[in-house]
PDB file of C-alpha atoms in Angstrom:
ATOM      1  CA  UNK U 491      78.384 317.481 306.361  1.00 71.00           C
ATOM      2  CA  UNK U 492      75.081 315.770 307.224  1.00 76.00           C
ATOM      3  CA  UNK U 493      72.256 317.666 306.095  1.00 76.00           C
ATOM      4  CA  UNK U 494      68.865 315.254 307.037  1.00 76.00           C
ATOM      5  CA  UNK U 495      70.236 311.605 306.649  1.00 78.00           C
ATOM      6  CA  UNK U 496      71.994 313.102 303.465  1.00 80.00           C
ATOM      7  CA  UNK U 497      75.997 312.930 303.606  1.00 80.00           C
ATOM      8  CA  UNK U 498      77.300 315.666 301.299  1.00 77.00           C
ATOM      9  CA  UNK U 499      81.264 316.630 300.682  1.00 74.00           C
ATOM     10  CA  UNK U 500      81.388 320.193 300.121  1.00 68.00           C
ATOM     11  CA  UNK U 501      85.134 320.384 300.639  1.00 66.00           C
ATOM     12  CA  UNK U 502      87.773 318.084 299.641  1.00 69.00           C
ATOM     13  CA  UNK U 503      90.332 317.758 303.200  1.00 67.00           C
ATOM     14  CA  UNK U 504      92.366 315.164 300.841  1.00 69.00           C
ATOM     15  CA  UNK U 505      94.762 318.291 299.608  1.00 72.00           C
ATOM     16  CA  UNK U 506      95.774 318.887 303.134  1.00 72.00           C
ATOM     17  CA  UNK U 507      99.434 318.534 303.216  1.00 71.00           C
ATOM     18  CA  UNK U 508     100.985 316.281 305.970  1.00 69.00           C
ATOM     19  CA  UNK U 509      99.929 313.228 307.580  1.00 70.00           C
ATOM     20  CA  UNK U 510      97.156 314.822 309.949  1.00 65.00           C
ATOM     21  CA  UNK U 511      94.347 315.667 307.544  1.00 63.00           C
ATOM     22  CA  UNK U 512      91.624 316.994 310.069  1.00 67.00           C
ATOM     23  CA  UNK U 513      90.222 320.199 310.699  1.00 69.00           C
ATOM     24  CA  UNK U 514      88.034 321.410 313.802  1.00 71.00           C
ATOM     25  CA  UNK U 515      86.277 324.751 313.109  1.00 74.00           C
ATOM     26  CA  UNK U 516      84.927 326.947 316.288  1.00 78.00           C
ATOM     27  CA  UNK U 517      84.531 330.211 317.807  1.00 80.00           C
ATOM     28  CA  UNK U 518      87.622 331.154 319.221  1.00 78.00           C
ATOM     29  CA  UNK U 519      85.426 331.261 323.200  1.00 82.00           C
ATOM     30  CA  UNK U 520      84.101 327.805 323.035  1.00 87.00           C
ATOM     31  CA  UNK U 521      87.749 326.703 322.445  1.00 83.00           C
ATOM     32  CA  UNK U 522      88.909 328.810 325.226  1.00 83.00           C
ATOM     33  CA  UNK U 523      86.364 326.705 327.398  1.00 88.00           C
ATOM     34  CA  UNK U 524      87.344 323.168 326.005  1.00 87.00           C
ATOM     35  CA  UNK U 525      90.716 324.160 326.976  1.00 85.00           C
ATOM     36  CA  UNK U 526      89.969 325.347 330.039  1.00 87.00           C
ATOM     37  CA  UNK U 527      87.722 322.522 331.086  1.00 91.00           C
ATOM     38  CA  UNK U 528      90.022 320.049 330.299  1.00 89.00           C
ATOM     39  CA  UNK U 529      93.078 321.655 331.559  1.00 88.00           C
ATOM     40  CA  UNK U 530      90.986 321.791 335.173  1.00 89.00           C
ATOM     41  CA  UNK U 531      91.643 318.209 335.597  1.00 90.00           C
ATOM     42  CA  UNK U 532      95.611 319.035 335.433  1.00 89.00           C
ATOM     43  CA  UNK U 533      97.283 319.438 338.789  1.00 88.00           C
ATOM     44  CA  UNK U 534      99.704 322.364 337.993  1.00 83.00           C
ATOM     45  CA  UNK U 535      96.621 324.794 335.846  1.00 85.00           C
ATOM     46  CA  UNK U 536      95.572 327.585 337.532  1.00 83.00           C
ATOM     47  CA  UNK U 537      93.104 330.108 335.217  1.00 85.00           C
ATOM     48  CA  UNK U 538      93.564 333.552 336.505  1.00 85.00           C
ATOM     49  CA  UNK U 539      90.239 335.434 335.332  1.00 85.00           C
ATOM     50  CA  UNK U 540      90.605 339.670 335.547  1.00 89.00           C
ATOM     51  CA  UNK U 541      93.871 339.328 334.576  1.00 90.00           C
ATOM     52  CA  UNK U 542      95.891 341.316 332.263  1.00 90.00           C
ATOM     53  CA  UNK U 543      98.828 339.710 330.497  1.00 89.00           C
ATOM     54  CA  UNK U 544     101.353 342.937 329.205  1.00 93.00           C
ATOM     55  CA  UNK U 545     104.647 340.745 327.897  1.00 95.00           C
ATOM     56  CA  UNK U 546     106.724 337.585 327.702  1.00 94.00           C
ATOM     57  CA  UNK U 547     109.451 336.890 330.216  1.00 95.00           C
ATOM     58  CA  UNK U 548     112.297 334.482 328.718  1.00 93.00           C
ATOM     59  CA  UNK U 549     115.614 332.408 329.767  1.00 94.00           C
ATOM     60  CA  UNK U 550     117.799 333.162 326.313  1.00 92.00           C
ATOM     61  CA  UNK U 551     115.609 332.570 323.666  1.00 89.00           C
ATOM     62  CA  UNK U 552     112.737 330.372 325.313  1.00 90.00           C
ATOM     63  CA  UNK U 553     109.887 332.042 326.705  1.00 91.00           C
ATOM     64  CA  UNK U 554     109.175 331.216 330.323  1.00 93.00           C
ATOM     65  CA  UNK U 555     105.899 332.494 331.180  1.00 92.00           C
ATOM     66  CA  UNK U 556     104.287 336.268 331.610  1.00 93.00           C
ATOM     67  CA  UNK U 557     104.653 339.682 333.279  1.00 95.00           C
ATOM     68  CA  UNK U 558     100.494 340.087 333.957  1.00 94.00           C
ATOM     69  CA  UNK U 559      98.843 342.427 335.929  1.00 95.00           C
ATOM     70  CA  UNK U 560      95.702 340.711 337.933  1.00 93.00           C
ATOM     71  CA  UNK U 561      93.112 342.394 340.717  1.00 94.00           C
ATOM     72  CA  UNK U 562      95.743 342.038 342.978  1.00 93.00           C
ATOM     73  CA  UNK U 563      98.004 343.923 341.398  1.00 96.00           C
ATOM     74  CA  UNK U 564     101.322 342.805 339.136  1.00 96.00           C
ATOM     75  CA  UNK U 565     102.246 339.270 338.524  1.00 94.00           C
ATOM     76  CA  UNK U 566     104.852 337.280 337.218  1.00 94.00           C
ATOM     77  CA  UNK U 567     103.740 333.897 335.955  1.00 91.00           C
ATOM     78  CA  UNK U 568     106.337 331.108 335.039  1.00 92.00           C
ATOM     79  CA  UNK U 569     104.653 328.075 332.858  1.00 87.00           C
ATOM     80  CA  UNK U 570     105.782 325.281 330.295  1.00 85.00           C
ATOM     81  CA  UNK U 571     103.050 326.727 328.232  1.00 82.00           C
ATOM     82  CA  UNK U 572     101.773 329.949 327.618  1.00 80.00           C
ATOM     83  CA  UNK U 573      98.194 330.457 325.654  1.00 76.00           C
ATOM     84  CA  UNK U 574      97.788 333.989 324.518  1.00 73.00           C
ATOM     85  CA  UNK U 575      94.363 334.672 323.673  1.00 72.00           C
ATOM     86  CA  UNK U 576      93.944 338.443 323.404  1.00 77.00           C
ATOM     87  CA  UNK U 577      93.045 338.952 320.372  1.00 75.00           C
ATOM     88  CA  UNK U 578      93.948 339.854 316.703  1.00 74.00           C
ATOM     89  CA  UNK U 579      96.388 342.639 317.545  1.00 82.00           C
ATOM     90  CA  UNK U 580      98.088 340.694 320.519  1.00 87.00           C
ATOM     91  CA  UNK U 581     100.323 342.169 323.130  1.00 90.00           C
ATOM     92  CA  UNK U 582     101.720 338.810 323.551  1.00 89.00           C
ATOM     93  CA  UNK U 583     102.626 337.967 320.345  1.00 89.00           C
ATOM     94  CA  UNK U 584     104.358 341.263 320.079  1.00 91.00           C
ATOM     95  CA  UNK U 585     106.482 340.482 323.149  1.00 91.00           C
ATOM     96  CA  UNK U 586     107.451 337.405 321.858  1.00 89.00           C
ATOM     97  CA  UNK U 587     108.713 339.050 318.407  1.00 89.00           C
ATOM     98  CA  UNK U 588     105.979 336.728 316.399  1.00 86.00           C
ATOM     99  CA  UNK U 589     104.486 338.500 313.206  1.00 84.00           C
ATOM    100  CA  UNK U 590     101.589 337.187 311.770  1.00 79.00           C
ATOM    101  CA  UNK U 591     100.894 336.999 307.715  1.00 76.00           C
ATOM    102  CA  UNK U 592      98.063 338.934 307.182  1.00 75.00           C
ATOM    103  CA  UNK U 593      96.113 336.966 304.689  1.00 72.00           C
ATOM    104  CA  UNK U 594      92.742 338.716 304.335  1.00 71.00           C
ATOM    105  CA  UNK U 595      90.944 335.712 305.800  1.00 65.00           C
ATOM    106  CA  UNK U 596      88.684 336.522 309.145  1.00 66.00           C
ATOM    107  CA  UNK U 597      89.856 332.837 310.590  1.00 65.00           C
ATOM    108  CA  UNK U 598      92.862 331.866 312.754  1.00 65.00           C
ATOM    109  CA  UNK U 599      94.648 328.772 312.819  1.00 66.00           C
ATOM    110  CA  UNK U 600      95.964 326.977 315.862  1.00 67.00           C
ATOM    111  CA  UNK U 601      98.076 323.430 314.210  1.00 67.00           C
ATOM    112  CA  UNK U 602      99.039 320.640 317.163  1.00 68.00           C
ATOM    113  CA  UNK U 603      98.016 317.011 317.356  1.00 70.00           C
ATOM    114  CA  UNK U 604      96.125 314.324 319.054  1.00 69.00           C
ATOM    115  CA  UNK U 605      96.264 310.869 318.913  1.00 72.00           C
ATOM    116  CA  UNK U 606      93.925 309.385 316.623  1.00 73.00           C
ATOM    117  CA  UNK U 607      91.262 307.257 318.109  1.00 74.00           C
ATOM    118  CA  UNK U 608      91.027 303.871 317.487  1.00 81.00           C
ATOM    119  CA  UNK U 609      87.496 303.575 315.857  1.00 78.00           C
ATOM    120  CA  UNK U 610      87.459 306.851 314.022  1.00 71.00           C
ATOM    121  CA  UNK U 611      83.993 308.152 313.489  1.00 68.00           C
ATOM    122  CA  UNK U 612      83.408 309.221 309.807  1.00 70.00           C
ATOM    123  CA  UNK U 613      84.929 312.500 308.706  1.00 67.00           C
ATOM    124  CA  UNK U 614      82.035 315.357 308.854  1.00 65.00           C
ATOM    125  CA  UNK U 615      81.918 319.079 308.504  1.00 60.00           C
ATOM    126  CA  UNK U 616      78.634 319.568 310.293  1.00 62.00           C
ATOM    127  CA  UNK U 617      75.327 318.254 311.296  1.00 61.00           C
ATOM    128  CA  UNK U 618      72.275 319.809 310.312  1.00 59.00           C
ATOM    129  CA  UNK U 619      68.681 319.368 311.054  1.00 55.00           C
ATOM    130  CA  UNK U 620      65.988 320.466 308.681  1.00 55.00           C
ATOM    131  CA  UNK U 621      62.897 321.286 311.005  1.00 54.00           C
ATOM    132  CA  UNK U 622      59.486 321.731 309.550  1.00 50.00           C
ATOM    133  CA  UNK U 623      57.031 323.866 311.117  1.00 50.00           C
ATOM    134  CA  UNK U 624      53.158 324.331 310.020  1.00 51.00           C
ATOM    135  CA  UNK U 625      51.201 327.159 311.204  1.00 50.00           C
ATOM    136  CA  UNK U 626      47.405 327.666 311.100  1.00 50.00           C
ATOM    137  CA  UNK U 627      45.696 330.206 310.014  1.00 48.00           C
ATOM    138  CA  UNK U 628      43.382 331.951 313.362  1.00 47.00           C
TER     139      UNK U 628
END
């Protein structure tokens, strides 16, 4: 983290296992928004706002998309990918028989990669600006 023009290393990311040792920390809507700000540019993303999504539809054992239920009444969505974001006790993730490990920790964790860029900027937790203020007495 950069607190002023003073680099500090509060937490050591070198006992990460694996070969991707990076972490991004948000609140769960501004990644919503990245992903749905990037995925605009895709040809075959469609965001369906007001809609409900109530269970997994499969082929065998790979999910295929959703049964939802939107303002126009039910739906059934086929996709490559599926990105359940309702919430800690998830309908999705019930349909699709996944059971989280409850680990007394108020953060989730989403894994996947990205390529790495080729001039990497240097590894920082945050940025923080001190910001004095004087006041005068009436």
């Amino acid at each position: 983290m950069v607190l002023g023009s003073t680099r500090l290393t509060p937490v050591n990311f070198g006992l990460l296992r694996g070969t991707n040792k990076r972490i991004a920390l948000m609140p769960q809507w501004d990644f919503l928004t990245l992903l749905a700000e990037e995925a605009k540019s895709l040809p075959n993303f469609h965001l369906l706002m007001g809609t409900t999504a109530e269970a997994v539809t499969r082929s065998g054992t790979t999910v295929t998309g959703v049964q939802a239920t939107g303002p126009e009444g039910p739906l059934h969505i086929t996709a490559a990918l599926s990105v359940a974001a309702d919430g800690r006790d998830s309908t999705l993730r019930k349909s699709a028989g996944l059971h989280p490990i409850a680990r007394g920790v108020p953060i989730d964790v989403l894994w996947f990669r990205l390529p790495t860029p080729t001039s990497a900027p240097p590894d920082t937790l945050g940025y923080l600006t001190l910001l004095a203020t004087c006041a005068t007495a009436p």
